[in-house]
Short mmCIF file of C-alpha atoms in Angstrom, two decimals:
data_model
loop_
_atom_site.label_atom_id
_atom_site.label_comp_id
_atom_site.label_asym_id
_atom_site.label_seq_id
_atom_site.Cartn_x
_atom_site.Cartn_y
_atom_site.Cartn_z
CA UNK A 1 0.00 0.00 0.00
CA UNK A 2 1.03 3.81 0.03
CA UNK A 3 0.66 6.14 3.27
CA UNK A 4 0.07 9.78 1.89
CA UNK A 5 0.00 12.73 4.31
CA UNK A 6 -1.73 15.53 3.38
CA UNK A 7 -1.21 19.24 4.85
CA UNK A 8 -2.83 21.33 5.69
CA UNK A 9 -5.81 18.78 6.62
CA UNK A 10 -8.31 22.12 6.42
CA UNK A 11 -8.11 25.51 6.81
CA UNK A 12 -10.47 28.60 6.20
CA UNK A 13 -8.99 31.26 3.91
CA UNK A 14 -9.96 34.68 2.68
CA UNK A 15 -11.38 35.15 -0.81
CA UNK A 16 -8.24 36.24 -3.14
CA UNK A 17 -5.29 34.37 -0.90
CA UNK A 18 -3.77 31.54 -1.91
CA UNK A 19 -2.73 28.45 -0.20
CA UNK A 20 -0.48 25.72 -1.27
CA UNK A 21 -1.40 22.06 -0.10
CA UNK A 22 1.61 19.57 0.47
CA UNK A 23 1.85 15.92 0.16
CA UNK A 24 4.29 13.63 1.41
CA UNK A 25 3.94 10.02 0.33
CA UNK A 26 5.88 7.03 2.28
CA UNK A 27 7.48 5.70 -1.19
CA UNK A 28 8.67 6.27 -4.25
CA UNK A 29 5.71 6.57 -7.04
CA UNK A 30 5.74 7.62 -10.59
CA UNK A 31 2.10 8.97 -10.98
CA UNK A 32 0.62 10.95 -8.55
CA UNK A 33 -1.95 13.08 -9.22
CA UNK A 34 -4.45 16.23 -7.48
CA UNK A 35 -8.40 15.83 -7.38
CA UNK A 36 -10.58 17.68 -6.39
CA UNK A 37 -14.34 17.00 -4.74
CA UNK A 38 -16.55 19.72 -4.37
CA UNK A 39 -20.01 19.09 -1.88
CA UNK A 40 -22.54 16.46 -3.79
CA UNK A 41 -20.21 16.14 -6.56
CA UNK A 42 -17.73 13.22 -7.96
CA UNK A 43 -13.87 13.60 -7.53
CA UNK A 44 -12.66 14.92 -10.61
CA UNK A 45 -8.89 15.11 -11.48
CA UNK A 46 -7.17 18.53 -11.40
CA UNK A 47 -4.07 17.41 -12.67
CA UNK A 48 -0.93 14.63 -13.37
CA UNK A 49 2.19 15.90 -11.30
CA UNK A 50 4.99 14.76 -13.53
CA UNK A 51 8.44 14.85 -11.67
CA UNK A 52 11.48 17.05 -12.90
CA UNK A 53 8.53 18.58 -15.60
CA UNK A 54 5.68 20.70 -15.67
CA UNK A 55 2.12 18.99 -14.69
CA UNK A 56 -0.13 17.86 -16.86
CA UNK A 57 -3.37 19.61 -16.20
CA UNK A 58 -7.47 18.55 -17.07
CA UNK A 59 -10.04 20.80 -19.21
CA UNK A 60 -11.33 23.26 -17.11
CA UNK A 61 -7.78 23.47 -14.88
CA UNK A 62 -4.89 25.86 -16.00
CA UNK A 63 -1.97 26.35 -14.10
CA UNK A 64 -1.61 29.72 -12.94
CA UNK A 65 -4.88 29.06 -10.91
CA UNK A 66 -3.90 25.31 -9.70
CA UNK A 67 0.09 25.80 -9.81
CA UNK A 68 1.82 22.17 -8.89
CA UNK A 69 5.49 20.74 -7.87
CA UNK A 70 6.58 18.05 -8.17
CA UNK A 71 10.57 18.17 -7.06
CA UNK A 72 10.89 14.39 -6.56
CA UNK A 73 8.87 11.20 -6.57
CA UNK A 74 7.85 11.49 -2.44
CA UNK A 75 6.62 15.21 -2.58
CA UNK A 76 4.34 17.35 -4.44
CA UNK A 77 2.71 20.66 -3.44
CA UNK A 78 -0.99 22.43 -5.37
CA UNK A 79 -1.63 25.73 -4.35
CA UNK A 80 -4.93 26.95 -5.14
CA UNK A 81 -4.81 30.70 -6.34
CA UNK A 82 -6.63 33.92 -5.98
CA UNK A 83 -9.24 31.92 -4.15
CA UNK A 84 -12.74 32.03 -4.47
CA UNK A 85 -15.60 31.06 -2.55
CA UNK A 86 -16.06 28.31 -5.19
CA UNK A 87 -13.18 26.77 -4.79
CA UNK A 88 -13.97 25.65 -1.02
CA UNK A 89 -14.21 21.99 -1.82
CA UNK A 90 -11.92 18.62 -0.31
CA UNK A 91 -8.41 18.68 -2.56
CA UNK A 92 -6.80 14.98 -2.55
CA UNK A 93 -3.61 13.79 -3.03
CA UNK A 94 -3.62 10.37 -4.91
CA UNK A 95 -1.14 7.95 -6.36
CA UNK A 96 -1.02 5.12 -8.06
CA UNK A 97 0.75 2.11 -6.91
CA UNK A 98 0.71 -1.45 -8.29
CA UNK A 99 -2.58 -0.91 -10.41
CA UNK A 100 -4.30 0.72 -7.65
CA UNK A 101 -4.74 4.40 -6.75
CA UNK A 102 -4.64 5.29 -3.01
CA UNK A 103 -5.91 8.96 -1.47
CA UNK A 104 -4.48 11.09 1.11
CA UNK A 105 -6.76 12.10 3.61
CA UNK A 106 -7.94 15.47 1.93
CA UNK A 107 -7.44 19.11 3.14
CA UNK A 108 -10.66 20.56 3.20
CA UNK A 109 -10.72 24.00 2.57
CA UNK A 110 -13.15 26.34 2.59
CA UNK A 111 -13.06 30.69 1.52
CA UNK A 112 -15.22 33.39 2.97
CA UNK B 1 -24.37 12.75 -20.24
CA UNK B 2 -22.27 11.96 -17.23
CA UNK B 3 -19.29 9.44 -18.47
CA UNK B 4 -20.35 7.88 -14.88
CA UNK B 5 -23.65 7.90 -13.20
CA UNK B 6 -25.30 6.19 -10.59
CA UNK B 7 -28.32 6.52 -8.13
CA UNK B 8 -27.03 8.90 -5.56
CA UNK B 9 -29.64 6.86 -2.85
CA UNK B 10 -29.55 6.81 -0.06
CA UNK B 11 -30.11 3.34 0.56
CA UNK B 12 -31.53 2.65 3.85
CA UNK B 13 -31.38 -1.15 4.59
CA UNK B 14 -31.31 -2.51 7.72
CA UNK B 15 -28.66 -4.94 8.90
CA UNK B 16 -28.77 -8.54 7.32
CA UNK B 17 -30.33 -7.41 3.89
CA UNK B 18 -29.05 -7.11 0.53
CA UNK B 19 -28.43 -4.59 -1.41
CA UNK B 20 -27.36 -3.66 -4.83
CA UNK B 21 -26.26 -0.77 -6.30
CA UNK B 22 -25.94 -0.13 -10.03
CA UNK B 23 -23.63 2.36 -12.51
CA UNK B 24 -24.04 3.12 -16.02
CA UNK B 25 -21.02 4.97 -18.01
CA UNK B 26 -21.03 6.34 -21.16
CA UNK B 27 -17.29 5.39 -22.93
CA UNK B 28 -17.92 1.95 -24.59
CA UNK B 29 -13.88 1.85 -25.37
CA UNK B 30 -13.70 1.96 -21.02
CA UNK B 31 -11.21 -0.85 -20.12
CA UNK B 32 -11.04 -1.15 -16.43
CA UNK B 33 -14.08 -0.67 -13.58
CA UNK B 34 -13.97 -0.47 -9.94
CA UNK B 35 -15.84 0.31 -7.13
CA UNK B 36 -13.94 2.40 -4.42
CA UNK B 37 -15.79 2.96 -0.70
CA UNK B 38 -15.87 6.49 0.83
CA UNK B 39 -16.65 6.63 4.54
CA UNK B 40 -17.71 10.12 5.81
CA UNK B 41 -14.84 12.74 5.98
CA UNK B 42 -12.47 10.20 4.68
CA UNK B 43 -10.87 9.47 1.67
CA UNK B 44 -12.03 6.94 -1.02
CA UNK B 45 -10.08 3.22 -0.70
CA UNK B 46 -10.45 0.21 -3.30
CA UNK B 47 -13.07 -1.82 -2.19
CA UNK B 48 -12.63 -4.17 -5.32
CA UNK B 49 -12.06 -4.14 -8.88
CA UNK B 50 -14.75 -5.77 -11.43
CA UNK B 51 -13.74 -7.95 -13.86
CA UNK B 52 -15.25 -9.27 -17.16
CA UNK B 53 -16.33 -12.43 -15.45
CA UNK B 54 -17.79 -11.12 -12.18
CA UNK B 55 -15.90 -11.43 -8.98
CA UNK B 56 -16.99 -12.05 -5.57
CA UNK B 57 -15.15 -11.15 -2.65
CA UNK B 58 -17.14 -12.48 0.70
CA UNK B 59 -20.32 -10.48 1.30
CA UNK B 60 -19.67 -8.23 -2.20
CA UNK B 61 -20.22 -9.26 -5.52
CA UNK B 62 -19.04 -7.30 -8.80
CA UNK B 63 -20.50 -7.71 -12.01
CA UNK B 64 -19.58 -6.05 -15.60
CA UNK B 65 -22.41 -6.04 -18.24
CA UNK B 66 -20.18 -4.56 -21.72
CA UNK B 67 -22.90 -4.75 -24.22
CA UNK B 68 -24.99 -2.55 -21.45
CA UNK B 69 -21.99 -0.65 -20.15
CA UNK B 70 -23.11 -1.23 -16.67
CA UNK B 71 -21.49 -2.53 -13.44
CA UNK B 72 -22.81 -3.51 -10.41
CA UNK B 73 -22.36 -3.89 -6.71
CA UNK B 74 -24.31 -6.08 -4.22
CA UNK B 75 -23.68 -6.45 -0.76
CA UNK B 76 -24.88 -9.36 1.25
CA UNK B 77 -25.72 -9.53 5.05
CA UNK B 78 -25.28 -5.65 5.66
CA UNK B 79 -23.77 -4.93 8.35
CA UNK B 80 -23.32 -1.59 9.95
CA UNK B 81 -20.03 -1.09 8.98
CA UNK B 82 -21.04 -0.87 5.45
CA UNK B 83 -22.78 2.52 5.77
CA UNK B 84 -20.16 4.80 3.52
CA UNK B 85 -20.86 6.15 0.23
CA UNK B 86 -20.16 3.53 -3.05
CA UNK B 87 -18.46 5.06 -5.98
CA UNK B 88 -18.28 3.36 -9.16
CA UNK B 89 -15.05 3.82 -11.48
CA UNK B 90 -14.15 3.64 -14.73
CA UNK B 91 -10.99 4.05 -16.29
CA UNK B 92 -10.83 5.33 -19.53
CA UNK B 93 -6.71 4.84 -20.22
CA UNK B 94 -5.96 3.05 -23.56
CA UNK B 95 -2.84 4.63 -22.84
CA UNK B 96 -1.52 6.62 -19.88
CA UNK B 97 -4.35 7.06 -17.00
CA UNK B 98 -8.11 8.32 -17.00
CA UNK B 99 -9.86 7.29 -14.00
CA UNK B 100 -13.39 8.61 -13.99
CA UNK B 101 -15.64 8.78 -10.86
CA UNK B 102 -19.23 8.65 -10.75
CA UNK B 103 -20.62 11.26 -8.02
CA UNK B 104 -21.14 7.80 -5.36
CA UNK B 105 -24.36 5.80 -3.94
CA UNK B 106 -24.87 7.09 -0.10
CA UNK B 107 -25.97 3.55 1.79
CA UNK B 108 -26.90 3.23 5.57
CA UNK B 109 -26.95 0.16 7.09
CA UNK B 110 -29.61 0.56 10.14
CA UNK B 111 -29.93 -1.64 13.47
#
């Protein structure tokens, strides 16, 4: 299995601050990826974090709102931008490992 | 259309019956389908993946319809501990990775 750690696990912000959500996995792991799950809705994928390159982002996600690192294959970081009141959702970590993707936790955030 | 749908419930059963849950998705070129379990304020896990043939795993049972692109989930002898939201998968990947969640099936297993 994989042990992800995901921090902040929530936090409040103010509407046009950004925060930057880290997450620390307990191996190495090729694919990792960000999704996101907004109240009543499914999980839907932000974004590939590609290692030593730039990540490789969904329709309707562009990086200079969802910038991502990805230094090494442990660690990556998504800070949501200029936030907005819709972006208070749950952001996940996830990789995949031997066929099967595992989730951090979540940091729930939410923006007055 | 939704690439993954299924009947957001809830379910209310109480403990000892069966229940089945069913998702439809849209991508008839879809190669792999599982159903992940989401307990409340936690993340989504693998419960199980479903395979052309149907696969049971004690209490759960998986089953793939192609022609119908529709999957399936039935529990057996609820139990408490099953209450958590279902949520069917489908991965879309030919090459590389698409996984594709459908929005989940709430289900609460009472006493």
């Amino acid at each position: 299995s994989a042990v992800i750690s995901q921090k902040p696990s929530r936090d409040i912000c103010q509407r046009g601050t950004s925060l930057t959500i880290q997450c620390q996995v307990d191996s190495q792991v090729t694919m990792m990826f960000w999704y996101r799950q907004q109240p009543g809705q499914s999980l839907t994928l932000i974004a590939t974090a590609n290692q030593g390159s730039e990540a490789t982002y969904e329709s309707g996600f562009v990086i200079d709102k969802f910038p991502i690192s990805r230094p090494n294959l442990t660690f990556s970081t998504l800070t949501v931008s200029n936030m907005s009141p819709e972006d208070s959702s749950i952001y996940l970590c996830s990789v995949l490992k031997f066929g099967e993707l595992f989730f951090g936790e979540g940091s729930r955030l939410t923006v007055l | 259309r939704k690439e993954v749908e299924q009947d957001p419930g809830p379910f209310n059963v109480p403990e000892g019956a069966t229940v089945a849950f069913n998702c439809t998705y849209s991508n008839s070129a879809s190669q792999s389908f599982f159903w992940y379990r989401q307990d409340c304020r936690k993340e989504p896990k693998l419960l199980m993946s479903v395979y052309s043939s149907g696969n049971e795993d004690g209490r759960f049972t998986a089953q793939l319809n192609r022609a119908s692109q529709y999957i399936s989930l039935l529990i057996r002898d609820s139990k408490l501990s099953d209450s958590a939201t279902y949520l069917c998968v489908v991965d879309n990947s030919n090459s590389g990775y698409a996984l594709n969640f459908g929005k989940g099936t709430s289900l609460l297993v009472t006493p």
